[in-house]
Coordinates of C-alpha atoms and ligand atoms in Angstrom, one line a residue:
M8 CA -88.0 2.9 -18.0
K9 CA -86.7 0.2 -20.4
T10 CA -84.9 1.5 -23.5
V11 CA -84.7 -0.5 -26.7
I12 CA -82.4 0.3 -29.7
T13 CA -82.3 -1.0 -33.2
Y14 CA -80.5 -0.2 -36.5
G15 CA -81.0 -0.4 -40.1
T16 CA -80.9 1.2 -43.5
F17 CA -84.7 1.4 -43.9
D18 CA -84.5 2.0 -47.6
L19 CA -87.8 1.9 -49.5
Y20 CA -89.5 1.3 -46.2
H21 CA -91.6 -2.0 -46.3
T22 CA -93.7 -4.2 -44.1
G23 CA -90.7 -6.1 -42.9
H24 CA -89.4 -2.8 -41.4
Q25 CA -92.7 -1.9 -39.9
R26 CA -93.1 -5.3 -38.2
L27 CA -89.6 -5.2 -36.8
L28 CA -90.0 -1.7 -35.4
E29 CA -93.5 -2.7 -33.8
R30 CA -92.0 -5.7 -32.1
A31 CA -88.9 -3.9 -31.0
R32 CA -91.1 -1.1 -29.5
K33 CA -93.0 -3.6 -27.4
L34 CA -89.8 -5.0 -25.8
G35 CA -89.6 -1.8 -23.8
D36 CA -90.9 1.8 -23.1
K37 CA -88.7 3.7 -25.4
L38 CA -87.4 2.9 -28.9
I39 CA -84.3 4.5 -30.4
V40 CA -83.8 3.8 -34.1
G41 CA -80.3 4.2 -35.7
V42 CA -80.4 4.9 -39.4
T43 CA -77.2 4.2 -41.4
S44 CA -75.5 7.3 -43.0
D45 CA -74.8 7.2 -46.7
L46 CA -71.1 7.2 -46.2
Y47 CA -71.3 4.3 -43.7
D48 CA -73.4 2.3 -46.1
Q49 CA -70.9 3.0 -48.9
S50 CA -67.9 2.2 -46.7
R51 CA -69.4 -1.3 -45.8
G52 CA -70.0 -2.0 -49.4
K53 CA -73.8 -1.5 -49.5
L54 CA -73.9 0.5 -52.7
N55 CA -77.4 0.0 -53.9
V56 CA -79.4 2.2 -51.4
Q57 CA -81.9 4.3 -53.4
Q58 CA -83.2 6.8 -50.8
S59 CA -81.1 9.6 -49.2
L60 CA -80.5 9.6 -45.5
E61 CA -83.2 12.3 -45.1
E62 CA -85.7 10.2 -46.8
R63 CA -84.9 7.1 -44.9
I64 CA -85.0 9.0 -41.6
E65 CA -88.5 10.3 -42.7
N66 CA -89.6 6.7 -43.3
V67 CA -88.8 5.7 -39.7
R68 CA -90.3 9.0 -38.3
R69 CA -93.5 8.4 -40.3
S70 CA -93.8 4.8 -38.8
G71 CA -94.6 6.7 -35.5
L72 CA -92.7 4.0 -33.6
A73 CA -89.4 5.6 -32.9
D74 CA -89.1 7.8 -29.9
V75 CA -85.6 9.0 -31.0
I76 CA -83.9 8.6 -34.3
I77 CA -80.1 8.7 -34.5
V78 CA -77.6 8.4 -37.4
E79 CA -75.3 5.4 -37.4
N80 CA -72.1 6.9 -38.9
E81 CA -69.5 4.1 -38.4
E82 CA -68.6 0.7 -37.4
G83 CA -68.1 0.4 -33.7
Q84 CA -70.7 3.1 -32.9
K85 CA -73.3 0.7 -31.4
I86 CA -71.5 0.0 -28.1
E87 CA -70.9 3.7 -27.7
D88 CA -74.7 4.5 -28.4
I89 CA -75.8 1.6 -25.9
Q90 CA -73.8 3.1 -23.2
R91 CA -74.6 6.8 -23.9
Y92 CA -78.4 6.2 -24.0
D93 CA -78.3 3.6 -21.2
V94 CA -79.9 1.0 -23.5
D95 CA -81.5 -2.2 -21.9
V96 CA -82.3 -4.2 -25.1
F97 CA -80.5 -4.3 -28.5
A98 CA -83.0 -5.7 -31.1
I99 CA -82.3 -6.7 -34.7
G100 CA -83.7 -9.0 -37.4
S101 CA -82.8 -12.7 -37.5
D102 CA -80.8 -12.3 -40.6
W103 CA -78.1 -11.1 -38.1
I104 CA -78.3 -14.0 -35.6
G105 CA -75.0 -14.4 -33.8
K106 CA -73.4 -11.3 -35.3
F107 CA -74.2 -9.1 -32.4
D108 CA -73.7 -11.6 -29.5
Y109 CA -70.7 -9.4 -28.5
I110 CA -73.2 -6.7 -27.4
K111 CA -74.5 -9.1 -24.6
E112 CA -71.8 -7.6 -22.4
Y113 CA -73.5 -4.3 -22.5
C114 CA -77.3 -5.1 -22.6
D115 CA -79.8 -7.9 -23.7
V116 CA -79.7 -8.9 -27.3
V117 CA -82.9 -10.0 -29.1
Y118 CA -83.0 -11.3 -32.6
L119 CA -86.5 -10.9 -34.0
E120 CA -87.8 -13.2 -36.7
R121 CA -87.4 -11.6 -40.1
T122 CA -90.5 -11.1 -42.1
K123 CA -90.5 -13.5 -45.0
G124 CA -90.8 -12.5 -48.6
V125 CA -89.9 -8.9 -48.5
S126 CA -86.7 -6.9 -48.5
S127 CA -85.4 -3.5 -49.8
T128 CA -83.2 -5.5 -52.2
D129 CA -86.2 -7.2 -53.9
I130 CA -88.1 -4.0 -54.1
R131 CA -85.1 -2.3 -55.8
K132 CA -84.9 -5.1 -58.3
K133 CA -88.6 -4.6 -59.2
L134 CA -88.3 -0.8 -59.2
L135 CA -85.3 -0.3 -61.3
P136 CA -84.7 -1.5 -64.9
I137 CA -81.9 -3.9 -65.3
I138 CA -79.1 -2.3 -67.4
R139 CA -77.7 -4.8 -69.8
V140 CA -73.9 -4.3 -70.0
G141 CA -71.5 -5.5 -72.6
I142 CA -67.7 -5.8 -71.8
V143 CA -65.3 -4.7 -74.4
G144 CA -62.1 -6.6 -74.2
C145 CA -61.1 -9.8 -72.4
G146 CA -57.9 -8.5 -70.7
R147 CA -56.7 -8.3 -67.2
I148 CA -59.2 -5.9 -65.6
T149 CA -62.4 -7.2 -67.2
G150 CA -62.6 -10.3 -65.0
R151 CA -62.3 -8.1 -62.0
F152 CA -65.1 -5.9 -63.4
V153 CA -67.5 -8.9 -63.7
N154 CA -66.7 -9.9 -60.1
E155 CA -67.2 -6.4 -58.7
S156 CA -70.4 -5.8 -60.7
K157 CA -72.1 -8.5 -58.5
F158 CA -72.0 -6.1 -55.6
V159 CA -74.1 -3.5 -57.4
S160 CA -77.9 -3.8 -58.1
G161 CA -79.4 -2.9 -61.4
L162 CA -76.9 -4.3 -64.0
D163 CA -76.4 -7.5 -65.7
V164 CA -73.3 -8.3 -67.7
I165 CA -74.7 -10.1 -70.6
A166 CA -72.1 -9.9 -73.4
V167 CA -68.5 -9.7 -74.1
Y168 CA -66.6 -8.6 -77.2
G169 CA -63.1 -9.7 -78.1
R170 CA -61.3 -9.4 -81.5
D171 CA -60.6 -13.1 -81.1
K172 CA -63.9 -14.9 -80.9
K173 CA -62.3 -18.0 -79.1
K174 CA -60.9 -15.7 -76.3
A175 CA -64.3 -14.0 -76.0
S176 CA -66.1 -17.3 -75.7
E177 CA -63.6 -18.7 -73.2
F178 CA -64.1 -15.5 -71.1
A179 CA -67.9 -15.8 -71.4
T180 CA -67.7 -19.3 -70.2
K181 CA -65.5 -18.6 -67.3
Y182 CA -67.5 -15.7 -66.0
E183 CA -71.1 -17.2 -67.0
I184 CA -71.8 -14.4 -69.6
S185 CA -74.4 -15.4 -72.1
G186 CA -73.0 -13.8 -75.3
A187 CA -69.6 -13.7 -76.8
Y188 CA -69.0 -11.5 -79.9
S189 CA -66.2 -10.6 -82.3
D190 CA -68.4 -8.2 -84.1
Y191 CA -68.7 -5.1 -82.1
G192 CA -71.6 -3.7 -83.7
H193 CA -73.6 -6.9 -83.2
M194 CA -72.7 -6.8 -79.5
L195 CA -73.8 -3.2 -79.2
S196 CA -77.3 -4.1 -80.6
T197 CA -77.8 -6.4 -77.6
V198 CA -76.8 -4.1 -74.6
D199 CA -77.8 -0.7 -73.1
A200 CA -74.2 0.1 -71.9
V201 CA -70.6 -0.9 -72.4
Y202 CA -67.5 -1.1 -70.2
I203 CA -64.5 -0.4 -72.3
A204 CA -61.2 -2.0 -71.2
V205 CA -59.1 -2.5 -74.4
S206 CA -55.8 -0.8 -75.2
H207 CA -55.6 3.0 -74.7
H208 CA -55.2 4.0 -78.3
V209 CA -58.6 2.4 -79.3
H210 CA -60.7 3.7 -76.4
Y211 CA -61.9 6.6 -78.6
E212 CA -63.2 4.6 -81.5
F213 CA -64.9 2.0 -79.3
A214 CA -66.5 4.7 -77.1
K215 CA -67.6 6.8 -80.1
K216 CA -69.2 3.9 -81.8
A217 CA -71.2 3.0 -78.7
L218 CA -72.3 6.7 -78.1
L219 CA -73.4 7.0 -81.7
Q220 CA -75.7 4.1 -81.1
G221 CA -77.1 5.6 -77.9
K222 CA -75.3 3.3 -75.5
H223 CA -73.9 4.5 -72.1
V224 CA -70.2 4.2 -71.8
L225 CA -67.9 3.5 -68.8
C226 CA -64.4 3.7 -70.3
E227 CA -61.1 2.7 -68.7
K228 CA -58.6 5.3 -68.1
P229 CA -57.1 7.1 -69.9
L230 CA -60.4 7.9 -71.6
T231 CA -58.4 9.2 -74.8
L232 CA -55.0 10.3 -75.7
T233 CA -56.0 13.8 -76.9
Q234 CA -58.1 16.6 -75.5
E235 CA -60.0 17.0 -78.7
Q236 CA -61.2 13.4 -78.7
A237 CA -62.2 13.5 -75.1
T238 CA -64.2 16.7 -75.7
E239 CA -65.9 15.1 -78.7
L240 CA -66.9 12.1 -76.7
Y241 CA -68.5 14.2 -74.0
Q242 CA -70.3 16.2 -76.7
L243 CA -71.5 13.0 -78.4
A244 CA -72.8 11.7 -75.0
T245 CA -74.9 14.8 -74.4
E246 CA -76.3 14.8 -78.0
H247 CA -77.3 11.2 -77.7
G248 CA -78.6 11.4 -74.0
C249 CA -76.0 8.9 -72.9
V250 CA -73.9 8.7 -69.7
L251 CA -70.1 8.8 -70.4
M252 CA -67.8 8.1 -67.5
E253 CA -64.0 7.6 -67.3
A254 CA -63.4 4.6 -65.0
I255 CA -61.0 6.2 -62.5
K256 CA -62.0 4.3 -59.4
T257 CA -60.4 6.5 -56.9
A258 CA -62.6 9.4 -57.9
Y259 CA -65.6 7.3 -56.6
A260 CA -64.1 5.7 -53.7
P261 CA -65.5 6.8 -50.2
G262 CA -62.1 7.5 -48.6
F263 CA -60.8 9.8 -51.4
C264 CA -64.2 11.7 -51.4
Q265 CA -63.9 12.2 -47.7
L266 CA -60.3 13.4 -48.1
L267 CA -61.4 16.0 -50.7
G268 CA -64.2 17.2 -48.4
I269 CA -61.8 17.7 -45.5
V270 CA -59.4 19.7 -47.8
K271 CA -62.2 21.8 -49.3
G272 CA -63.4 22.5 -45.7
G273 CA -60.1 24.3 -45.1
V274 CA -58.9 22.1 -42.4
I275 CA -55.2 22.2 -43.7
G276 CA -55.5 25.8 -44.9
N277 CA -54.7 26.8 -48.5
V278 CA -53.3 23.9 -50.6
L279 CA -49.8 24.9 -51.5
A280 CA -48.5 21.6 -53.0
V281 CA -49.7 18.2 -54.1
D282 CA -47.3 15.2 -54.5
A283 CA -48.8 12.0 -55.8
A284 CA -47.0 8.9 -57.0
F285 CA -47.6 5.6 -58.5
T286 CA -44.8 3.4 -59.5
K287 CA -44.5 -0.3 -60.5
I288 CA -41.6 -2.4 -61.6
I289 CA -42.8 -4.2 -64.6
T290 CA -40.3 -6.8 -65.8
D291 CA -42.5 -8.6 -68.5
K292 CA -41.6 -6.7 -71.7
T293 CA -44.2 -8.4 -73.6
L294 CA -47.0 -6.5 -71.7
R295 CA -48.9 -3.5 -73.2
E296 CA -47.0 -1.2 -70.9
Y297 CA -43.9 -1.8 -73.1
D298 CA -45.7 -1.5 -76.4
A299 CA -45.5 2.0 -77.9
A300 CA -48.0 1.1 -80.6
Q301 CA -50.5 0.5 -77.9
A302 CA -49.7 3.8 -76.2
G303 CA -47.8 2.0 -73.4
G304 CA -45.4 3.8 -71.0
A305 CA -45.6 5.0 -67.5
L306 CA -47.6 8.1 -67.9
T307 CA -50.5 6.6 -70.0
E308 CA -50.6 3.5 -67.9
L309 CA -50.3 5.0 -64.3
G310 CA -50.5 8.8 -64.7
T311 CA -54.3 9.0 -64.4
Y312 CA -54.4 8.5 -60.6
P313 CA -51.8 11.2 -59.8
L314 CA -53.4 13.5 -62.3
L315 CA -56.7 13.0 -60.8
A316 CA -55.5 14.0 -57.3
I317 CA -53.8 17.1 -58.7
T318 CA -56.9 18.0 -60.8
K319 CA -59.3 17.5 -57.9
L320 CA -57.2 19.6 -55.5
L321 CA -55.9 22.3 -57.6
G322 CA -58.1 22.5 -60.6
T323 CA -57.8 22.5 -64.4
Q324 CA -56.1 25.8 -64.9
P325 CA -52.4 25.4 -64.2
L326 CA -50.1 28.2 -65.4
N327 CA -47.5 25.8 -66.6
V328 CA -46.9 22.1 -67.0
S329 CA -43.5 20.5 -67.7
F330 CA -42.2 17.0 -67.7
F331 CA -39.0 15.1 -66.6
S332 CA -38.9 11.7 -68.3
I333 CA -36.7 8.7 -68.8
K334 CA -37.3 6.7 -71.9
N335 CA -36.5 3.0 -72.7
E336 CA -34.9 3.5 -76.1
E337 CA -35.4 -0.1 -77.1
Y338 CA -39.2 -0.1 -76.5
Q339 CA -39.7 3.7 -77.1
V340 CA -41.8 4.1 -74.0
D341 CA -41.3 6.3 -70.9
T342 CA -40.3 4.2 -67.8
F343 CA -40.1 7.1 -65.3
T344 CA -41.9 10.4 -65.6
R345 CA -42.5 13.3 -63.3
A346 CA -45.0 15.9 -64.4
H347 CA -44.4 19.4 -62.8
F348 CA -47.5 21.6 -62.4
T349 CA -47.4 25.4 -61.5
Y350 CA -50.6 26.9 -60.4
K351 CA -51.3 30.5 -59.0
G352 CA -49.9 29.9 -55.4
A353 CA -49.4 26.3 -55.6
N354 CA -47.3 23.5 -57.1
A355 CA -47.8 19.8 -57.9
I356 CA -45.8 16.9 -59.0
A357 CA -47.2 13.6 -60.4
T358 CA -44.5 10.8 -60.4
V359 CA -45.1 7.5 -62.3
G360 CA -42.7 4.7 -63.2
I361 CA -42.8 1.2 -64.7
E362 CA -39.0 0.8 -64.2
A363 CA -38.8 2.7 -60.8
K364 CA -40.0 2.2 -57.3
R365 CA -40.8 4.7 -54.5
E366 CA -43.6 4.9 -52.0
G367 CA -46.8 5.3 -53.8
D368 CA -48.1 8.0 -51.6
L369 CA -50.1 11.2 -51.7
C370 CA -49.0 14.3 -49.8
I371 CA -51.1 17.4 -49.7
T372 CA -49.2 20.5 -48.3
G373 CA -51.4 23.1 -46.7
S374 CA -50.8 26.5 -45.0
K375 CA -52.1 25.1 -41.7
G376 CA -51.2 21.4 -41.9
Y377 CA -50.8 18.5 -44.3
I378 CA -52.6 15.3 -45.4
Y379 CA -50.6 12.1 -45.8
V380 CA -51.9 9.0 -47.5
P381 CA -49.5 6.1 -47.6
A382 CA -49.3 3.6 -50.6
P383 CA -51.6 2.6 -52.2
W384 CA -53.2 6.1 -51.8
W385 CA -55.4 5.4 -54.9
K386 CA -57.2 2.8 -52.9
T387 CA -57.7 5.3 -50.1
E388 CA -58.4 3.4 -47.0
Y389 CA -56.5 5.4 -44.5
F390 CA -55.1 8.9 -44.3
E391 CA -53.7 11.3 -41.6
V392 CA -54.3 15.0 -41.1
R393 CA -51.2 16.3 -39.4
F394 CA -50.3 19.6 -37.8
E395 CA -47.3 21.4 -36.3
N396 CA -48.8 20.5 -33.0
S397 CA -48.9 16.7 -33.3
E398 CA -51.6 16.5 -30.6
R399 CA -54.1 17.8 -33.1
N400 CA -53.2 15.0 -35.7
R401 CA -56.2 12.9 -36.8
K402 CA -56.4 9.5 -38.5
Y403 CA -59.3 8.7 -40.9
F404 CA -60.2 5.1 -41.9
T405 CA -62.7 4.1 -44.6
K406 CA -63.2 0.8 -46.2
F407 CA -62.1 0.3 -49.8
E408 CA -63.6 -3.1 -50.7
E409 CA -61.4 -5.6 -52.7
D410 CA -60.8 -4.1 -56.2
G411 CA -62.9 -1.1 -55.6
L412 CA -64.4 -1.0 -59.0
R413 CA -67.9 -1.4 -57.4
Y414 CA -67.9 2.3 -56.5
E415 CA -67.6 3.5 -60.1
I416 CA -69.9 0.9 -61.3
A417 CA -72.6 1.9 -58.7
A418 CA -72.1 5.6 -59.8
F419 CA -72.5 4.7 -63.4
I420 CA -75.7 2.8 -62.8
K421 CA -77.1 5.6 -60.6
R422 CA -76.3 8.2 -63.4
I423 CA -78.0 6.0 -66.0
N424 CA -81.1 5.7 -63.7
G425 CA -81.0 9.5 -63.2
N426 CA -80.5 9.0 -59.5
E427 CA -77.2 11.0 -59.5
P428 CA -77.6 14.0 -61.8
S429 CA -74.4 15.6 -60.5
Q430 CA -71.0 14.7 -62.1
H431 CA -69.1 16.0 -59.1
H432 CA -66.9 12.9 -58.7
L433 CA -65.3 13.5 -62.1
S434 CA -66.7 16.2 -64.3
P435 CA -66.2 16.2 -68.1
E436 CA -64.0 19.2 -67.7
E437 CA -61.6 17.4 -65.3
S438 CA -61.6 14.2 -67.5
I439 CA -60.8 16.4 -70.6
F440 CA -58.1 18.2 -68.8
I441 CA -56.4 14.9 -67.9
A442 CA -56.6 13.8 -71.4
G443 CA -54.9 17.1 -72.5
I444 CA -52.0 16.5 -70.0
I445 CA -51.4 13.1 -71.4
E446 CA -51.5 14.5 -75.0
Q447 CA -49.1 17.3 -74.1
F448 CA -46.6 14.7 -72.7
R449 CA -47.0 12.4 -75.7
N450 CA -46.4 15.3 -78.1
Q451 CA -43.2 16.4 -76.2
A452 CA -42.0 12.8 -75.7
Ligands
LIG573 N1 -86.0 -6.7 -41.5 C1 -87.0 -7.6 -41.2 N2 -87.7 -8.3 -42.2 C2 -87.5 -8.0 -43.5 C3 -86.5 -7.0 -43.9 C4 -85.7 -6.5 -42.8 O1 -87.2 -7.9 -40.0 N3 -88.1 -8.6 -44.4 C5 -85.3 -6.1 -40.5 C6 -83.8 -6.3 -40.6 O2 -83.4 -7.6 -40.0 C7 -83.2 -5.2 -39.8 C8 -84.2 -4.1 -40.1 O3 -85.4 -4.7 -40.6 O4 -83.3 -5.4 -38.4 C9 -83.7 -3.1 -41.0 O5 -83.3 -3.8 -42.2 P1 -82.7 -3.3 -43.6 O6 -81.3 -3.8 -43.7 O7 -82.9 -1.8 -43.6 O8 -83.7 -4.0 -44.6 P2 -83.6 -5.0 -45.7 O9 -84.9 -5.1 -46.4 O10 -83.0 -6.3 -45.2 O11 -82.5 -4.3 -46.7 P3 -81.6 -4.9 -47.8 O12 -82.4 -5.8 -48.7 O13 -81.0 -3.7 -48.4 O14 -80.5 -5.7 -47.0

């Protein structure tokens, strides 16, 4: 009995898949097909898959060519599978030539000629409308957005808005964007969606204008500086049939989502405390962080990440919130702030600083154990679940590719296309709550 194994995503099943399985089947007596899990695809940066794992398994089952279908959950699993199933031949398409030579130590490796002219990527492009995106602002993060958007199917950045036309044009040239505008209304008329990355204090007006014109909005954090404004924007989005998302990348990152799943599954017991920190020492006083008129300061700049962790883990109903803060009197901005939250049976502290340094970590204290995520926890790539009996400790690793904006961009496009109706990564209620905390702090400060 000769056993053959092959792997793939098998999204939007096509003739290339069918031909590959037929030929792989002929290499032996039994064919095992490994279908990649959603989490594995996400973690290796393949963010455009349209069908769920169940649908993709069904695609392979219906081909009638697989004797056994398994799920590929993580990198490194192949060698384990090959040994476990006593595999004789590993077969894969020729797009992978050379990449799996290391498997030759365990079984034969056969690269099968890839069928020309067909791929899931091409089918997705034809199937999905391309969302035309305009970028609002030409600042630090917008370039990263353009680069990261290239990893997601279904959008095209076609316009950039800047108050200063010359800057917008320079940005457009640098990032090969066709339209540069200093008239926001004009830019809006050319796009389906906007990514807003201007100073915090003007997020509200730019987002409102876009929503009123029926444009989808992905807005940098903090969405707004008051709870009322955030509530109004989400209402406007509903009324105009638009997607509104606050661009908190951590909320969409695979590692952070896995961490939340582990906590919600009760592995560390009841959550008793959350401590989350994000500090930077920013010496350049000409930056927005030191400009009170642009709503600078540590909490508005960096607070969203720790507030996200606290909100996701303990909810939006604290009994009490108070702040300890140090202000730079010359610039009138907070340079170090700790927000203390009291919940029923739990407590949390968010620590941020622009003139302070400590480990940017996240620690979740539970009644049975704790989770520790070292800096930079907001780019969750690695975390540990630890117990009194350290033999039970477990380490978790997930990829967080480069700047990580691709995860929120993929979620935004999926929501626009109606492929992700749920807003579980970050609900309007959670986003509005975070705006409310920032407002409360600014009122007291
Ligand atoms: N395959 C093939 N011929 C094609 C497309 C895919 O032989 N035209 C093979 C791949 O080499 C792989 C298997 O089919 O061995 C599963 O590939 P998968 O990545 O699921 O398909 P793609 O169409 O390449 O998907 P994508 O465009 O998302 O990369």
